[in-house]
Coordinates of C-alpha atoms and ligand atoms in Angstrom, one line a residue:
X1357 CA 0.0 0.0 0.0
X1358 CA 1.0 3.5 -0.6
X1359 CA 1.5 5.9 2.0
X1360 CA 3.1 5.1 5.6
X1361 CA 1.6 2.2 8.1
X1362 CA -0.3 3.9 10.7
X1363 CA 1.2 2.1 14.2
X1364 CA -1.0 2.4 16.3
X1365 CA -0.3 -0.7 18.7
X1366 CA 0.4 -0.1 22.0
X1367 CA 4.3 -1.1 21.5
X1368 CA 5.8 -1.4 19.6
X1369 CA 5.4 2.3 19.1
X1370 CA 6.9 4.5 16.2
X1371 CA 11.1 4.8 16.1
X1372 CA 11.8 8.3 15.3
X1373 CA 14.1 9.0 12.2
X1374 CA 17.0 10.6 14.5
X1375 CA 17.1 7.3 16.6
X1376 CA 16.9 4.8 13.6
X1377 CA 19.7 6.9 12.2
X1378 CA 21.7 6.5 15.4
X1379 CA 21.4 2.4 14.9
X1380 CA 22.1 2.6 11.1
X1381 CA 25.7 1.5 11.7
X1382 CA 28.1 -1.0 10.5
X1383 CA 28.9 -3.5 13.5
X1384 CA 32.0 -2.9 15.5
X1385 CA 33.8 -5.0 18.2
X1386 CA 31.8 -5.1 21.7
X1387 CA 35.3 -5.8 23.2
X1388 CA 37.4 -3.1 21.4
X1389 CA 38.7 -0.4 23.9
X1390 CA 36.2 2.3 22.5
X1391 CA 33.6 0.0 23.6
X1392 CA 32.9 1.2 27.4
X1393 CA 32.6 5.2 26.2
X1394 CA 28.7 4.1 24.5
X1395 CA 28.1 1.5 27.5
X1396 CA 28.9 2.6 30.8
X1397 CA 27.2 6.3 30.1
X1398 CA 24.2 4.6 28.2
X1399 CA 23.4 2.6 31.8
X1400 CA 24.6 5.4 34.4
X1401 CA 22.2 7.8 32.0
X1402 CA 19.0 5.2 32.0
X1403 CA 19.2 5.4 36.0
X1404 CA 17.5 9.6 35.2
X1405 CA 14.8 7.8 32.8
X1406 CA 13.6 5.5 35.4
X1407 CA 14.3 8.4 38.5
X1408 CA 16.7 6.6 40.7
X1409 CA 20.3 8.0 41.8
X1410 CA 20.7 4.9 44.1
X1411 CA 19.5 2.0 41.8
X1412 CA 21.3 0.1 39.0
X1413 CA 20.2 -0.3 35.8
X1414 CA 20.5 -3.5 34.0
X1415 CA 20.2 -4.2 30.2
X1416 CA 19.6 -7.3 28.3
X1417 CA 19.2 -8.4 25.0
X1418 CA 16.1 -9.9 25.5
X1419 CA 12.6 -8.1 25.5
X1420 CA 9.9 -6.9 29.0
X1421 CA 9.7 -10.8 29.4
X1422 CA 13.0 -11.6 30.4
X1423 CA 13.1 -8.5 32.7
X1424 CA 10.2 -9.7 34.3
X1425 CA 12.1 -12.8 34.8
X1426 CA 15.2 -11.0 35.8
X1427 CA 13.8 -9.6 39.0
X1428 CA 12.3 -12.1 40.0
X1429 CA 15.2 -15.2 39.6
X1430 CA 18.0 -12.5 41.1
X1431 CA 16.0 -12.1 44.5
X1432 CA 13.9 -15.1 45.1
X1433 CA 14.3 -18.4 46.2
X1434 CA 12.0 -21.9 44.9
X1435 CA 9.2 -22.1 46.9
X1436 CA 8.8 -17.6 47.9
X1437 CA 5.5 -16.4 48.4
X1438 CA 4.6 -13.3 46.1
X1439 CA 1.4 -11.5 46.5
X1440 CA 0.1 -9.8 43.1
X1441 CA -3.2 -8.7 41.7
X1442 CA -4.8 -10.2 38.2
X1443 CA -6.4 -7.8 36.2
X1444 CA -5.6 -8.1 33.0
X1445 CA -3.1 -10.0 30.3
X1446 CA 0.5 -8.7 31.4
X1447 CA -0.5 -9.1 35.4
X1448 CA -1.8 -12.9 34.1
X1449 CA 1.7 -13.5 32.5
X1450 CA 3.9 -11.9 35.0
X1451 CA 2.1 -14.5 37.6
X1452 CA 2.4 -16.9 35.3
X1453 CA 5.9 -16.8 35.2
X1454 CA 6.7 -16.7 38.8
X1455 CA 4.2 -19.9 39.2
X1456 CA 6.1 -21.8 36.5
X1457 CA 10.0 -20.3 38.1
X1458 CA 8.8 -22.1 41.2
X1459 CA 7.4 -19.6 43.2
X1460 CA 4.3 -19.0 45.2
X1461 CA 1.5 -16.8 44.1
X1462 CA -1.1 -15.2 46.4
X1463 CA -3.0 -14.1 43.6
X1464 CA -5.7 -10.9 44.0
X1465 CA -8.1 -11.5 41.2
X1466 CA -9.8 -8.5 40.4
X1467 CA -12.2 -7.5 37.8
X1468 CA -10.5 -6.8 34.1
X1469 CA -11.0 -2.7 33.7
X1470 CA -10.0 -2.0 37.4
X1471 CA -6.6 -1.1 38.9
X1472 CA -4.5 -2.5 41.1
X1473 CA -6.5 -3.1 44.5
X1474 CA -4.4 -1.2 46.7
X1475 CA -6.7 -1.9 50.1
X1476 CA -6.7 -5.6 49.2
X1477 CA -2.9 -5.6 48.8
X1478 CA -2.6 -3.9 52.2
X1479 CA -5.1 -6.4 53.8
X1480 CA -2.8 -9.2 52.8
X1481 CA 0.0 -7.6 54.0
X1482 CA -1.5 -6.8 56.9
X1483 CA -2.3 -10.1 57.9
X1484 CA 1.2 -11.7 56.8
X1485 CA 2.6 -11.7 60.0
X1486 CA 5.2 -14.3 60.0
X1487 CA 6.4 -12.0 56.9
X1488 CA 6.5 -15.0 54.2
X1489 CA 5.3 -12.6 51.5
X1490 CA 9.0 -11.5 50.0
X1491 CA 7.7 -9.7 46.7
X1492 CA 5.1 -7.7 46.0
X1493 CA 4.3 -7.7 41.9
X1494 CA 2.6 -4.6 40.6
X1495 CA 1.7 -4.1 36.9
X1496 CA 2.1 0.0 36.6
X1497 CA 0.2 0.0 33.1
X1498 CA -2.0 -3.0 32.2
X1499 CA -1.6 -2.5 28.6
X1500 CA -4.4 -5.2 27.7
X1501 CA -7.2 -3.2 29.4
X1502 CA -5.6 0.4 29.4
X1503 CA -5.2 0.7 33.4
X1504 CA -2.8 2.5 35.0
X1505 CA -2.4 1.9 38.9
X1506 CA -0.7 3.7 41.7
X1507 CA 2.6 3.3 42.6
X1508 CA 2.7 5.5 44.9
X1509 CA -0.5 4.0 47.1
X1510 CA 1.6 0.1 47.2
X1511 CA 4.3 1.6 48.8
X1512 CA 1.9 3.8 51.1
X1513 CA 0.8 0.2 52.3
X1514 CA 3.8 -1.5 52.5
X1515 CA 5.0 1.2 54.5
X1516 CA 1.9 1.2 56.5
X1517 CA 1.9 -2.4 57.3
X1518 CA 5.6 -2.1 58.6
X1519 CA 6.3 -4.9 55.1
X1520 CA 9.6 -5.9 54.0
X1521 CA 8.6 -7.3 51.2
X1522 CA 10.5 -6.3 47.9
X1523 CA 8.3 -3.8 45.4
X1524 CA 8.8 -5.1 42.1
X1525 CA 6.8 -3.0 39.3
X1526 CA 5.7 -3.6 35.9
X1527 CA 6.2 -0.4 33.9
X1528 CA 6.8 -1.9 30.6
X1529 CA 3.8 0.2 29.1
X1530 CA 4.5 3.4 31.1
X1531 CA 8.2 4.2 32.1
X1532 CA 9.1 7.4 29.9
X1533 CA 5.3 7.8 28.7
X1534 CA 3.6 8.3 32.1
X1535 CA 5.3 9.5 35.9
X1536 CA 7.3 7.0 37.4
X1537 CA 9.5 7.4 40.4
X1538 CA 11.4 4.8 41.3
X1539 CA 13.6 6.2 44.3
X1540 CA 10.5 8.4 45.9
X1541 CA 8.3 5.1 45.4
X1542 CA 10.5 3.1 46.9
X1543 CA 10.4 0.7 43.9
X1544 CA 13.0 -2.4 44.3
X1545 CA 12.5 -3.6 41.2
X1546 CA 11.6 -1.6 37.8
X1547 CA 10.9 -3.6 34.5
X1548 CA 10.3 -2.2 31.1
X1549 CA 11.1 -3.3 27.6
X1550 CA 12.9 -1.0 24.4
X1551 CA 9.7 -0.9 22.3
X1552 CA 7.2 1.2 24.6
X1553 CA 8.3 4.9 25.8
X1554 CA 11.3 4.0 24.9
X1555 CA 10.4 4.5 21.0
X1556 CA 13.1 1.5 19.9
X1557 CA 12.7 -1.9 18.3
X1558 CA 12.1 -5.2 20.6
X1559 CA 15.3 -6.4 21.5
X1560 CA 16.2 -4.8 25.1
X1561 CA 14.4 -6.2 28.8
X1562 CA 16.0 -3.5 31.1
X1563 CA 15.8 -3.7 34.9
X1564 CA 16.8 -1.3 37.2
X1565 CA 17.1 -2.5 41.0
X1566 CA 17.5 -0.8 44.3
X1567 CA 20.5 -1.4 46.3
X1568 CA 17.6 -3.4 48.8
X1569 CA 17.0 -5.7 45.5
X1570 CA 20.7 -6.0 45.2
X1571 CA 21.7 -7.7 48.3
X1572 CA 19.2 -10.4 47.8
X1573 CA 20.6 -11.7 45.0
X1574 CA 23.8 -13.8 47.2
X1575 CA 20.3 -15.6 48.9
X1576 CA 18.3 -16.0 46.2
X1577 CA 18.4 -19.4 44.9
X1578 CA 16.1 -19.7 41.7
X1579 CA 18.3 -20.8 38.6
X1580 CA 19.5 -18.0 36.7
X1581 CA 22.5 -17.9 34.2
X1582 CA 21.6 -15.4 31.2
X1583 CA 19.6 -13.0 33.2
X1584 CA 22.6 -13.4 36.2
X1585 CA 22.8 -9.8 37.9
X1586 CA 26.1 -10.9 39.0
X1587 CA 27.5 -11.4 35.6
X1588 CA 26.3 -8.4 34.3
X1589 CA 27.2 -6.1 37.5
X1590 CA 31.3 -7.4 37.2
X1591 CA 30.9 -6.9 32.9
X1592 CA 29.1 -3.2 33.4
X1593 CA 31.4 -2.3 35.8
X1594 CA 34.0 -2.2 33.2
X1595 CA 32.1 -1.0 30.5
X1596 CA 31.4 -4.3 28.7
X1597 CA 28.7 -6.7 28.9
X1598 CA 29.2 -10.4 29.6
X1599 CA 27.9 -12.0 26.6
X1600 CA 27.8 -9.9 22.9
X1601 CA 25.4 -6.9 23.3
X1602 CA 23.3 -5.7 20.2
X1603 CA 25.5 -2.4 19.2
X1604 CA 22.6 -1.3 17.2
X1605 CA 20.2 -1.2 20.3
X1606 CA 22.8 0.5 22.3
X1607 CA 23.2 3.5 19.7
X1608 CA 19.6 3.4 19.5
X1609 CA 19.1 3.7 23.4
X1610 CA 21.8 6.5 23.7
X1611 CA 20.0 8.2 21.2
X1612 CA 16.2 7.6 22.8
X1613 CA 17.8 8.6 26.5
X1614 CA 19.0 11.8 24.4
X1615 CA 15.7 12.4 22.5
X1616 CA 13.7 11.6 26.1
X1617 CA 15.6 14.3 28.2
X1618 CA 16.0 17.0 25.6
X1619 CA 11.9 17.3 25.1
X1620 CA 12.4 16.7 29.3
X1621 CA 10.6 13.9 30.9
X1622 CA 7.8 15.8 32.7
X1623 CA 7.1 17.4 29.4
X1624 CA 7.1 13.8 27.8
X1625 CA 4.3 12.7 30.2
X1626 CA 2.1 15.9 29.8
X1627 CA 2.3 15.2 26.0
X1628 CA 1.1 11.8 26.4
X1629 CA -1.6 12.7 28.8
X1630 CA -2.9 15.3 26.5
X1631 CA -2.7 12.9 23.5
X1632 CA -4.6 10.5 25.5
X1633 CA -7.5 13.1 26.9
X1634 CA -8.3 13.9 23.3
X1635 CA -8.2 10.1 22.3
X1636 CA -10.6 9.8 25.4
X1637 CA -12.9 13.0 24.1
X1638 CA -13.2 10.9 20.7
X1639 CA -14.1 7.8 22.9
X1640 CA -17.1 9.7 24.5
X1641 CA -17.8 11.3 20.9
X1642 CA -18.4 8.4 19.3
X1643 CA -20.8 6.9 22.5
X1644 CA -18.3 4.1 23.4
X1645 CA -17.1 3.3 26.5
X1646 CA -13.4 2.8 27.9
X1647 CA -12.5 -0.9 29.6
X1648 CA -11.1 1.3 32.6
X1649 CA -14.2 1.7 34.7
X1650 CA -13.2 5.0 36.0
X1651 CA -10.9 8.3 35.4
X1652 CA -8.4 7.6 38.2
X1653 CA -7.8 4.6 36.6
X1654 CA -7.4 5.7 32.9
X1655 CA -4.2 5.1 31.1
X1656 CA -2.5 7.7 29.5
X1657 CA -0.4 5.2 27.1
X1658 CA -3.2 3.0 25.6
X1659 CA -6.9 3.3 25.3
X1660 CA -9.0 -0.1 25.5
X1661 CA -12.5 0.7 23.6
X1662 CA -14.9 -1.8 24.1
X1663 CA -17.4 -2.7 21.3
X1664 CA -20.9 -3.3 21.4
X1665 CA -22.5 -6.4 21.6
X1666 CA -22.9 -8.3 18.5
X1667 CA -19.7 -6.5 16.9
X1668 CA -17.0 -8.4 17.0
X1669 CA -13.4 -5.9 18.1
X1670 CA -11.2 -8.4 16.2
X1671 CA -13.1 -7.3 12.9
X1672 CA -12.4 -3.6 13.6
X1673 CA -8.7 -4.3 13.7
X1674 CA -8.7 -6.3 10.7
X1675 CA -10.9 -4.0 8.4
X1676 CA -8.5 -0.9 9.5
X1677 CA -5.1 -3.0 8.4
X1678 CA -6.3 -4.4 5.1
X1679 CA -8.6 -1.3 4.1
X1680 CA -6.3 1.5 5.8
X1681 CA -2.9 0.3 6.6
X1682 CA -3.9 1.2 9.8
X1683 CA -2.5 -1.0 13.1
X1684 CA -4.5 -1.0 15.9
X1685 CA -4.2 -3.1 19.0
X1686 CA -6.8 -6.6 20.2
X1687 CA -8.5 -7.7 22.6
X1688 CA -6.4 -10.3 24.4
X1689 CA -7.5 -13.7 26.5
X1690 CA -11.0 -13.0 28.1
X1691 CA -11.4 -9.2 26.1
X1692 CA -10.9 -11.1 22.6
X1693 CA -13.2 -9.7 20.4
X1694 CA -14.9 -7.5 23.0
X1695 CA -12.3 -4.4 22.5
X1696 CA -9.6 -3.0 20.6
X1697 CA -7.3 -0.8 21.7
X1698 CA -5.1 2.6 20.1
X1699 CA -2.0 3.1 21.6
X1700 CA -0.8 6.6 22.5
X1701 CA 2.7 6.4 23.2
X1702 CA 6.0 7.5 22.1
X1703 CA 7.0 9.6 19.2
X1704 CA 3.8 11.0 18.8
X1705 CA 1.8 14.1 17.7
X1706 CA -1.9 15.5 17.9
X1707 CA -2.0 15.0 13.8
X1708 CA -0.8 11.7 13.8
X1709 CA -3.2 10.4 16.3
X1710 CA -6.0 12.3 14.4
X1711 CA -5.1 10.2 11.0
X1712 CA -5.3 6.7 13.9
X1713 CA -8.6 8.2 15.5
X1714 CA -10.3 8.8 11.2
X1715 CA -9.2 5.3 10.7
X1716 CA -10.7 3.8 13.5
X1717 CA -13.7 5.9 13.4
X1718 CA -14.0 4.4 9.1
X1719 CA -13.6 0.6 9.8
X1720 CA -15.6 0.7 12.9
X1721 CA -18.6 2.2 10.2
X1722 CA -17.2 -0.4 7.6
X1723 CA -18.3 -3.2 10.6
X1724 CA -21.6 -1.8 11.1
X1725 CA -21.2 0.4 13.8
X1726 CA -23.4 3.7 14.5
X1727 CA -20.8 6.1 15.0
X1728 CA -21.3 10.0 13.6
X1729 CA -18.7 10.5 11.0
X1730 CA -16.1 12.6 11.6
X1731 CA -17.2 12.7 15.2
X1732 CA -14.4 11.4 16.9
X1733 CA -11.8 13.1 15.1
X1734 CA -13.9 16.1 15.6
X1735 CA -14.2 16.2 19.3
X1736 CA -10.2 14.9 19.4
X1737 CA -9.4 18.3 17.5
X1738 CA -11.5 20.1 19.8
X1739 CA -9.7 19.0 22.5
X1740 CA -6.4 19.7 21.1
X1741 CA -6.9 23.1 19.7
X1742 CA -8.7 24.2 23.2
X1743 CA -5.5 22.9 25.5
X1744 CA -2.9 24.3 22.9
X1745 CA -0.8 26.2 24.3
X1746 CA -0.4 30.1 22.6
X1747 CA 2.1 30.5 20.2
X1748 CA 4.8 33.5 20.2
X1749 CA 4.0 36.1 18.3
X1750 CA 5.6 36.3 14.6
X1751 CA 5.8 38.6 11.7
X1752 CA 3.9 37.6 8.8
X1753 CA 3.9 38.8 5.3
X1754 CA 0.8 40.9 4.7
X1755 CA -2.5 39.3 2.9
X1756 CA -1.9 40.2 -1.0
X1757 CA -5.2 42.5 -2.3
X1758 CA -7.7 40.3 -3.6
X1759 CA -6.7 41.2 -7.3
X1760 CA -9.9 42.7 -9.5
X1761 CA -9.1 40.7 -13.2
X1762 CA -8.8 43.1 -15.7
X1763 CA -12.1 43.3 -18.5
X1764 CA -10.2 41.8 -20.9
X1765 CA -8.6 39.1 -19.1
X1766 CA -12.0 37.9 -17.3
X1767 CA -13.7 37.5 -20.5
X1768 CA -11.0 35.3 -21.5
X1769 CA -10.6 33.7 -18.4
X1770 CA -14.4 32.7 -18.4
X1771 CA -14.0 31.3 -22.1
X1772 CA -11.3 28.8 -21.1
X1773 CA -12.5 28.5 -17.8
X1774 CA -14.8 25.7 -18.9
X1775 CA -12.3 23.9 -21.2
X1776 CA -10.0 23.1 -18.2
X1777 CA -13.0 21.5 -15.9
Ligands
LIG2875 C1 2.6 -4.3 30.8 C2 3.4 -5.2 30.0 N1 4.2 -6.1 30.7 C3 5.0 -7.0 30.0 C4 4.9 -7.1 28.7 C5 5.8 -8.1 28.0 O1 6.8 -7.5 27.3 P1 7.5 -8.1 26.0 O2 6.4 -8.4 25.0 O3 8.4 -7.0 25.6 O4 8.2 -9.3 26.4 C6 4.1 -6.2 27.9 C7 4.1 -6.3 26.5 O5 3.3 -5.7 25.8 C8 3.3 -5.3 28.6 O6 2.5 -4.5 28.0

């Protein structure tokens, strides 16, 4: 198809031209003695993205997956009871894992479309005296029903409850998109992949740990060998890595730290939110509602947009592809078919999210649905222009006359006028 494929997944997210120019490169030796100059600033440097002076950030080729795994086979032993909430597809798989590494789950299952139940975590922590509970898991963004949760309100309980337990947080969906504080929160553990905020291919799982989550590790006994912290703390602390790093990824990530704190991170995460408000006017516009159930909980990264009955979500996203070349994210496990989702992350604008709202808004007609065209990109412009902020003043040059054709000309004009429609 002509024309440029509208991404509008929620990761992996658009790569800006200045970063994929950064990783066009011919390889060069990972062990040369130039080597350490792109590595060691590259991971000192992530440490501002994730807001953490006292942590250490780790990077492996591998994707949010294998960081999930990372924290938890570097601090936990076979047989460790973690206490997380189940509310949607990534907080499924993240338990998942630790079930299958050998650990124990005390699982909150809460409704898909709410946040993380803060008051039920604290409850359970509450009444863990004996202090068996050594994690904590908490899914920042649930990217599968477009929930973010607070961070700030787990730590509030931990602290509340007098618990030890290790805060290990999902923000694979919302580090460098949404506020996240890992050093004020008191996060242990932060997870997040290349492809999100991040605006890079797949390819990098990146942890950064607290120096609580660090001396763990000599007691935690779950096998680990690729995703070893220790390996990769004596490799770093030269400047290499201890197995062959992707050079490509590691240009690409200088280049997205760069691109990240030049536009400055707070103004990073006002962009999204307003991005995401006027997705969230076109939501209302076209009399559809959001799988988040209320504001506090809406995501300012991905909107889930649930379909009425009898229309099937997957349909949607397969009309805008073929017809549009348009990408847009499905329903997954238990919201298959019932949603679809537009991302709103990374390198994004208000006119490229209008050309992912009109494309939406035309295949969800194409299915059958009632929606008033135009009226979700409508009420997204709305939005926009209304929270714009003024522009400086500027010279322009003056409005030419309107010209008056001379008698001789218009008669001639009008002759040939016809001729040329
Ligand atoms: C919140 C969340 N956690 C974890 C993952 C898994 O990351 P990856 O697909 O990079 O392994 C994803 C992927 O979309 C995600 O959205």
């Amino acid at each position: 198809m002509a024309g440029r494929n509208f991404l509008f997944v929620p990761g992996p997210t658009n790569t800006p031209d200045r970063i994929l120019r950064a990783m066009h490169r011919a390889m060069e030796d990972h062990r040369s003695s130039d080597f350490p100059s792109l590595a060691a600033p590259v991971l000192e440097d992530l440490k501002k993205i994730f807001k953490t002076s006292s942590g250490q950030a780790f990077v492996f080729p591998a994707s949010g997956t294998g960081a999930w795994e990372a924290s938890l086979a570097n601090t936990l032993s076979p047989g460790d009871k973690v206490l997380a909430a189940r509310f949607g597809m990534f907080s499924h798989l993240w338990i998942d894992m630790a079930q299958r590494l050998g650990l124990q789950v005390q699982v909150l299952e809460t409704e898909w479309g709410e946040g993380a139940p803060i008051e039920r975590y604290q409850e359970a922590l509450a009444a863990d005296k004996g202090r068996e509970i050594k994690a904590v898991l908490f899914t920042h963004n649930e990217t599968a029903t477009g929930v973010t949760s607070d961070v700030a309100g787990i730590r509030t309980a931990l602290n509340d409850t007098k618990h030890p337990a290790l805060l290990m947080v999902d923000g694979v969906s919302s580090i460098a998109s949404i506020d996240f504080r890992m050093d004020e929160w008191g996060v242990d553990l932060a997870v997040t992949g290349s492809q999100k905020g991040l605006m890079l291919p797949a390819g990098l799982g990146i942890v950064c740990a607290s120096q609580k989550a660090l001396a763990q590790y000599d007691q935690a006994r779950l096998p680990r060998c690729f995703f070893d912290f220790g390996d990769m703390r004596k490799a770093n602390a030269t400047g290499y890595f201890p197995y062959t790093p992707s050079l490509p990824m590691l240009y690409g990530l200088r280049e997205s730290i760069d691109t990240l704190l030049e536009e400055g991170l707070e103004n990073v995460f006002a962009r999204h939110h307003r991005l995401a408000e006027g997705t969230r006017a076109a939501v209302k516009a076209w009399g559809l509602e959001l799988c988040a159930r209320a504001p506090k909980w809406y995501s300012d990264t991905v909107s889930a947009i649930m379909v009425p009955a009898g229309i099937n979500g997957a349909e949607v996203i397969d009309v805008a592809y073929r017809r549009y070349n348009l990408a847009l994210g499905a329903g997954l496990a238990r919201m298959a078919g019932r949603l679809f989702r537009i991302g709103h992350l990374g390198d994004l604008n208000e006119c490229m999210l209008l050309g992912g709202i009109a494309g939406a808004e035309m295949a969800m007609r194409d299915v059958g649905m009632k929606i008033t065209p135009g009226s979700g990109v409508g009420a997204a412009e709305e939005y926009w222009r209304s929270t714009a902020k003024p522009l400086a003043k500027r010279e322009l040059p003056p409005r030419a006359p309107d010209a008056q054709p001379a008698p001789a000309a218009a008669q001639k004009e009008k002759a040939t006028a016809g001729a040329s429609r």
